[in-house]
Amino acid sequence: MERLNSKLYLQNCYIIKENERLRKKAQILNQENQQLLFELKQKLSNGSSNQGNNNNNNLSSSSSSASGH
Amino acid sequence: MMMVHTMNRESPDKGLDSGKYVRYTPEQVEALERVYTECPKPSSLRRQQLIRECPILSNIEPKQIKVWFQNRRCREKQRKEAARLQTVNRKLNAMNKLLMEENDRLQKQVSHLVYENGHMKHQLHTASGTTTDNSCESVVVSGQQHQQQNPNPQHLQRDANNPAGLLSIAEEALAEFLSKATGTAVDWVQMIGMKPGPDSIGIVAISRNCSGIAARACGLVSLEPMKVAEILKDRPSWLRDCRCVDTLSVIPAGNGGTIELIYTQMYAPTTLAAARDFWTLRYSTCLEDGSYVVCERSLTSATGGPTGPPSSSFVRAEMRPSGFLIRPCEGGGSILHIVDHVDLDAWSVPEVMRPLYESSKILAQKMTVAALRHVRQIAQETSGEVQYGGGRQPAVLRTFSQRLCRGFNDAVNGFVDDGWTPMGSDGAEDITVMINLSPGKFGGAQYGNSFLPSFGSGVLCAKASMLLQNVPPAVLIRFLREHRSEWADYGVDAYAAASLRASPFAVPCARAGGFPSNQVILPLAQTVEHEESLEVVRLEGHAYSPEDMGLARDMYLLQLCSGVDENVVGGCAQLVFAPIDESFADDAPLLPSGFRVIPLEHKSTPNGATANRTLDLASALEGSTRQAGEADPNGCNFRSVITIAFQFTFDNHSRDSVASMARQYVRSIVGSIQRVALAIAPRPGSSISPISVPTSPEALTLVRWISRSYSLHTGADLFGSDSQTSGDRLLHQLWNHTDAILCCSLKTNASPVFTFANQTGLDMLETTLVALQDIMLDKTLNESGRKALCSEFPKIMQQGYAHLPAGVCASSMGRMVSYEQATVWKVLEDDESNHCLAFMFVNWSFV
């Protein structure tokens, strides 16, 4: 039983580290995401100004949730 | 099964086996067990007595009895150990489950982000210009999700005054709550300062970038779900700031759920802002997976639904979908998720107090973590793990704590409908005095008559608030508690104690220097996580002169101290005490007085890794002993607010003299606190003595780059002819330079923010090194400044520097600053690559 507990404890520690790593990764990805979004918006607005402002109204910022529950 | 020495004697009572083992009959075992429960380790005398008195055992040899007890004790130990391991195992399993869920969620989040990134990258690299409608629609905004969704028109059309309408509000609230509790509907950030460890299972996170403030916690409690729900639904039992809760109606919802309409009033934590109240809908129901959920949200004009009771002395705050989710786990425990998300209407509060109403951290401390801790406390009391203090049940002691807090809150708030009326001031506005003529305020109606017999008598409260600079709340409260003689006056304490007994006592004048007395602190109880402790203070008075003889007697105070736990960084701290009779009756009347210190953090203070770099410089230049990554309150340049309130009784003759005594006393306490604050502030003022500035390579390096780049581009020395070239002296020179020198990041796709400033720069921007990174260059320069910078920018990039003409910029507080000239230059690293931009504002001053 003691061995099982120690094993579980170690596993938990491992998962905590893993979660931390994932969190950091998510943060970096999020930042990248924002940047890409910004670039995309720029590109789209440049593109549309070439095309005579047809597409500006279609730039919807539909907010959908980032992940599951 | 007994292991016994080989017995030679035969005895029918013992049922001797083939030689080795002796079994006792059930009756014998029963008798022995009975004795064991009373006395697990009987002496040999006792054992002999046992054999004599108990006929069933009379045939057993004394030695065997001794052995039986030995074995029995050993068995007890084994059983306890096994049970302990079982408990630990259960906890670890539950923790494991929690962590794996979170892991799963994070993995999903990461893979979703990766997918989106890939998608967007793909879009960016497709042939430009051919932007079709399809590609626009697939742009997805992820990450920071705002709670203010586009108000759905169908809300307004719904008739929310009938049960069906309320139910739909309830169901929506449920969905939103769940997405916050176990999802990422709010951008959660782990709160630092929470004790880690296998046993303390509680993950707390606070919101970042959501509207309002939010906190969530989850943990394992060893109580079954319904019990947990019952405890948490009774808000006043665990939320100290809660004044009252009224359930105005209860409506059954489908499948056994209920909807309640609740009006809640809270106490204000200080005297500087009004109290808040809530009008909410609370929905309790079971989910398909067997978990029980209680979620609550305010009913507003946006949600529809009945309007709540009007309240004149309260500010209506809004509760966004919050609540708790309880899942049963094997072994009879529960996994508990709590989310609190509120908008306390920070804008209606004086600017100086705003950080308190915008702090997710304080919300977490006062509500979310408090709830979790309370449930844990009850769980531990139920399972018998908590020691009884002072011979009393923990629940009784908890009642004392609650009454002390409540009495203090009552005094600080002084609600009219509690009977408080203001008393005229003596000219100075620093101390507020209020009186309450209603009897029975402090213990309930039953004390009224015996406590204050005469007409015109009542309770008087003198209170004041103060802003403190650079004083950590925990340190101040700890000091006030340990060194009572530094601020208290024994004569006043004696008066308070005597008036408790309704015996006549002359009203003392609070003497400067006071009357010498010792205090002895006798601990009564501590909460399981030590965030709060209840104790008895015995004040021993010593008479040094004949006229003081009458005063020299022991007095007792019941005292509650919270928030001084070293492990929790930067929370509120409080010291509340009331004189109490030696008998310590459970229902003794209490008239509390005390101190409450609340930190006022800036919302924009970065809490995580992004702050590290600035902090390195900070620790280099200001010599503070913070660990890297810690938030503001243990560093420099932060504020806290202290609220002081003292209550006294008076009778119809002594009202004015008590009032003047109280005023004088609180004034002298304010003075003492100022004195104490100066002594314990880590860095009084923001001046730095050149000798004591330790350095870090990073600061030195940056300063070297700044100075070198300046010389390189402009051909002149930054600090004139006696410019140092490197090292500590250069650092000091730059730091103390009269012109403001600031560094600004050079990121291409993000708005430039300031990354470094010298002392003058910090003064000009009215900020601190830690908060510097939140200040954007665009916001600081005014329009002409920005224009000038833009037009000179190519020049700066090419030749390395430019001068901007005189202009006006703004500090972080919005004050206007005029400067004669702004020199801007590229700061290069040692390998000539671009590091950042440096600005020097020459001859600046506030407008």
mmCIF file with all atom_site columns, C-alpha atoms in Angstrom, chain A:
data_model
loop_
_atom_site.group_PDB
_atom_site.id
_atom_site.type_symbol
_atom_site.label_atom_id
_atom_site.label_alt_id
_atom_site.label_comp_id
_atom_site.label_asym_id
_atom_site.label_entity_id
_atom_site.label_seq_id
_atom_site.pdbx_PDB_ins_code
_atom_site.Cartn_x
_atom_site.Cartn_y
_atom_site.Cartn_z
_atom_site.occupancy
_atom_site.B_iso_or_equiv
_atom_site.pdbx_formal_charge
_atom_site.auth_seq_id
_atom_site.auth_comp_id
_atom_site.auth_asym_id
_atom_site.auth_atom_id
_atom_site.pdbx_PDB_model_num
ATOM 1  C CA . MET A 1 1  ? 0.000   0.000  0.000   1.00 0.00 ? 1  MET A CA 1
ATOM 2  C CA . GLU A 1 2  ? 2.795   2.344  0.857   1.00 0.00 ? 2  GLU A CA 1
ATOM 3  C CA . ARG A 1 3  ? 4.446   1.591  -2.412  1.00 0.00 ? 3  ARG A CA 1
ATOM 4  C CA . LEU A 1 4  ? 1.233   2.321  -4.231  1.00 0.00 ? 4  LEU A CA 1
ATOM 5  C CA . ASN A 1 5  ? 0.936   5.652  -2.467  1.00 0.00 ? 5  ASN A CA 1
ATOM 6  C CA . SER A 1 6  ? 4.478   6.622  -3.309  1.00 0.00 ? 6  SER A CA 1
ATOM 7  C CA . LYS A 1 7  ? 3.864   5.677  -6.899  1.00 0.00 ? 7  LYS A CA 1
ATOM 8  C CA . LEU A 1 8  ? 0.717   7.776  -7.016  1.00 0.00 ? 8  LEU A CA 1
ATOM 9  C CA . TYR A 1 9  ? 2.479   10.694 -5.425  1.00 0.00 ? 9  TYR A CA 1
ATOM 10 C CA . LEU A 1 10 ? 5.255   10.570 -7.963  1.00 0.00 ? 10 LEU A CA 1
ATOM 11 C CA . GLN A 1 11 ? 2.755   10.281 -10.749 1.00 0.00 ? 11 GLN A CA 1
ATOM 12 C CA . ASN A 1 12 ? 0.949   13.339 -9.451  1.00 0.00 ? 12 ASN A CA 1
ATOM 13 C CA . CYS A 1 13 ? 4.157   15.322 -9.326  1.00 0.00 ? 13 CYS A CA 1
ATOM 14 C CA . TYR A 1 14 ? 4.860   14.305 -12.858 1.00 0.00 ? 14 TYR A CA 1
ATOM 15 C CA . ILE A 1 15 ? 1.413   15.360 -14.022 1.00 0.00 ? 15 ILE A CA 1
ATOM 16 C CA . ILE A 1 16 ? 1.759   18.694 -12.252 1.00 0.00 ? 16 ILE A CA 1
ATOM 17 C CA . LYS A 1 17 ? 4.975   19.372 -14.131 1.00 0.00 ? 17 LYS A CA 1
ATOM 18 C CA . GLU A 1 18 ? 3.394   18.264 -17.354 1.00 0.00 ? 18 GLU A CA 1
ATOM 19 C CA . ASN A 1 19 ? 0.409   20.541 -16.805 1.00 0.00 ? 19 ASN A CA 1
ATOM 20 C CA . GLU A 1 20 ? 2.717   23.453 -16.140 1.00 0.00 ? 20 GLU A CA 1
ATOM 21 C CA . ARG A 1 21 ? 4.532   22.758 -19.349 1.00 0.00 ? 21 ARG A CA 1
ATOM 22 C CA . LEU A 1 22 ? 1.261   22.563 -21.256 1.00 0.00 ? 22 LEU A CA 1
ATOM 23 C CA . ARG A 1 23 ? 0.106   25.790 -19.713 1.00 0.00 ? 23 ARG A CA 1
ATOM 24 C CA . LYS A 1 24 ? 3.241   27.573 -20.841 1.00 0.00 ? 24 LYS A CA 1
ATOM 25 C CA . LYS A 1 25 ? 2.897   26.090 -24.254 1.00 0.00 ? 25 LYS A CA 1
ATOM 26 C CA . ALA A 1 26 ? -0.698  27.219 -24.455 1.00 0.00 ? 26 ALA A CA 1
ATOM 27 C CA . GLN A 1 27 ? 0.350   30.691 -23.468 1.00 0.00 ? 27 GLN A CA 1
ATOM 28 C CA . ILE A 1 28 ? 3.001   30.847 -26.164 1.00 0.00 ? 28 ILE A CA 1
ATOM 29 C CA . LEU A 1 29 ? 0.622   29.469 -28.748 1.00 0.00 ? 29 LEU A CA 1
ATOM 30 C CA . ASN A 1 30 ? -1.964  31.977 -27.680 1.00 0.00 ? 30 ASN A CA 1
ATOM 31 C CA . GLN A 1 31 ? 0.471   34.816 -28.166 1.00 0.00 ? 31 GLN A CA 1
ATOM 32 C CA . GLU A 1 32 ? 1.427   33.479 -31.544 1.00 0.00 ? 32 GLU A CA 1
ATOM 33 C CA . ASN A 1 33 ? -2.214  33.152 -32.315 1.00 0.00 ? 33 ASN A CA 1
ATOM 34 C CA . GLN A 1 34 ? -2.890  36.763 -31.486 1.00 0.00 ? 34 GLN A CA 1
ATOM 35 C CA . GLN A 1 35 ? -0.009  37.825 -33.628 1.00 0.00 ? 35 GLN A CA 1
ATOM 36 C CA . LEU A 1 36 ? -1.137  35.714 -36.545 1.00 0.00 ? 36 LEU A CA 1
ATOM 37 C CA . LEU A 1 37 ? -4.627  37.078 -36.152 1.00 0.00 ? 37 LEU A CA 1
ATOM 38 C CA . PHE A 1 38 ? -3.298  40.588 -36.247 1.00 0.00 ? 38 PHE A CA 1
ATOM 39 C CA . GLU A 1 39 ? -1.296  39.837 -39.372 1.00 0.00 ? 39 GLU A CA 1
ATOM 40 C CA . LEU A 1 40 ? -4.253  38.168 -40.932 1.00 0.00 ? 40 LEU A CA 1
ATOM 41 C CA . LYS A 1 41 ? -6.480  41.119 -40.261 1.00 0.00 ? 41 LYS A CA 1
ATOM 42 C CA . GLN A 1 42 ? -3.892  43.436 -41.695 1.00 0.00 ? 42 GLN A CA 1
ATOM 43 C CA . LYS A 1 43 ? -3.523  41.322 -44.734 1.00 0.00 ? 43 LYS A CA 1
ATOM 44 C CA . LEU A 1 44 ? -7.238  41.156 -45.221 1.00 0.00 ? 44 LEU A CA 1
ATOM 45 C CA . SER A 1 45 ? -7.703  44.862 -44.859 1.00 0.00 ? 45 SER A CA 1
ATOM 46 C CA . ASN A 1 46 ? -4.817  45.494 -47.290 1.00 0.00 ? 46 ASN A CA 1
ATOM 47 C CA . GLY A 1 47 ? -6.295  43.003 -49.643 1.00 0.00 ? 47 GLY A CA 1
ATOM 48 C CA . SER A 1 48 ? -9.719  44.563 -49.449 1.00 0.00 ? 48 SER A CA 1
ATOM 49 C CA . SER A 1 49 ? -8.412  48.074 -49.952 1.00 0.00 ? 49 SER A CA 1
ATOM 50 C CA . ASN A 1 50 ? -6.998  46.753 -53.202 1.00 0.00 ? 50 ASN A CA 1
ATOM 51 C CA . GLN A 1 51 ? -10.325 45.280 -54.054 1.00 0.00 ? 51 GLN A CA 1
ATOM 52 C CA . GLY A 1 52 ? -12.259 48.369 -53.191 1.00 0.00 ? 52 GLY A CA 1
ATOM 53 C CA . ASN A 1 53 ? -13.489 47.717 -49.643 1.00 0.00 ? 53 ASN A CA 1
ATOM 54 C CA . ASN A 1 54 ? -15.844 44.916 -50.498 1.00 0.00 ? 54 ASN A CA 1
ATOM 55 C CA . ASN A 1 55 ? -14.785 42.607 -47.780 1.00 0.00 ? 55 ASN A CA 1
ATOM 56 C CA . ASN A 1 56 ? -14.439 44.804 -44.752 1.00 0.00 ? 56 ASN A CA 1
ATOM 57 C CA . ASN A 1 57 ? -17.914 44.093 -43.461 1.00 0.00 ? 57 ASN A CA 1
ATOM 58 C CA . ASN A 1 58 ? -17.245 40.408 -43.463 1.00 0.00 ? 58 ASN A CA 1
ATOM 59 C CA . LEU A 1 59 ? -14.501 40.562 -40.910 1.00 0.00 ? 59 LEU A CA 1
ATOM 60 C CA . SER A 1 60 ? -16.492 39.009 -38.148 1.00 0.00 ? 60 SER A CA 1
ATOM 61 C CA . SER A 1 61 ? -14.934 38.350 -34.835 1.00 0.00 ? 61 SER A CA 1
ATOM 62 C CA . SER A 1 62 ? -16.991 35.403 -33.884 1.00 0.00 ? 62 SER A CA 1
ATOM 63 C CA . SER A 1 63 ? -15.964 34.476 -30.420 1.00 0.00 ? 63 SER A CA 1
ATOM 64 C CA . SER A 1 64 ? -16.012 30.797 -29.839 1.00 0.00 ? 64 SER A CA 1
ATOM 65 C CA . SER A 1 65 ? -14.586 29.055 -26.871 1.00 0.00 ? 65 SER A CA 1
ATOM 66 C CA . ALA A 1 66 ? -10.978 28.110 -26.940 1.00 0.00 ? 66 ALA A CA 1
ATOM 67 C CA . SER A 1 67 ? -11.263 24.637 -25.617 1.00 0.00 ? 67 SER A CA 1
ATOM 68 C CA . GLY A 1 68 ? -13.442 22.024 -24.088 1.00 0.00 ? 68 GLY A CA 1
ATOM 69 C CA . HIS A 1 69 ? -14.673 21.753 -20.582 1.00 0.00 ? 69 HIS A CA 1
#
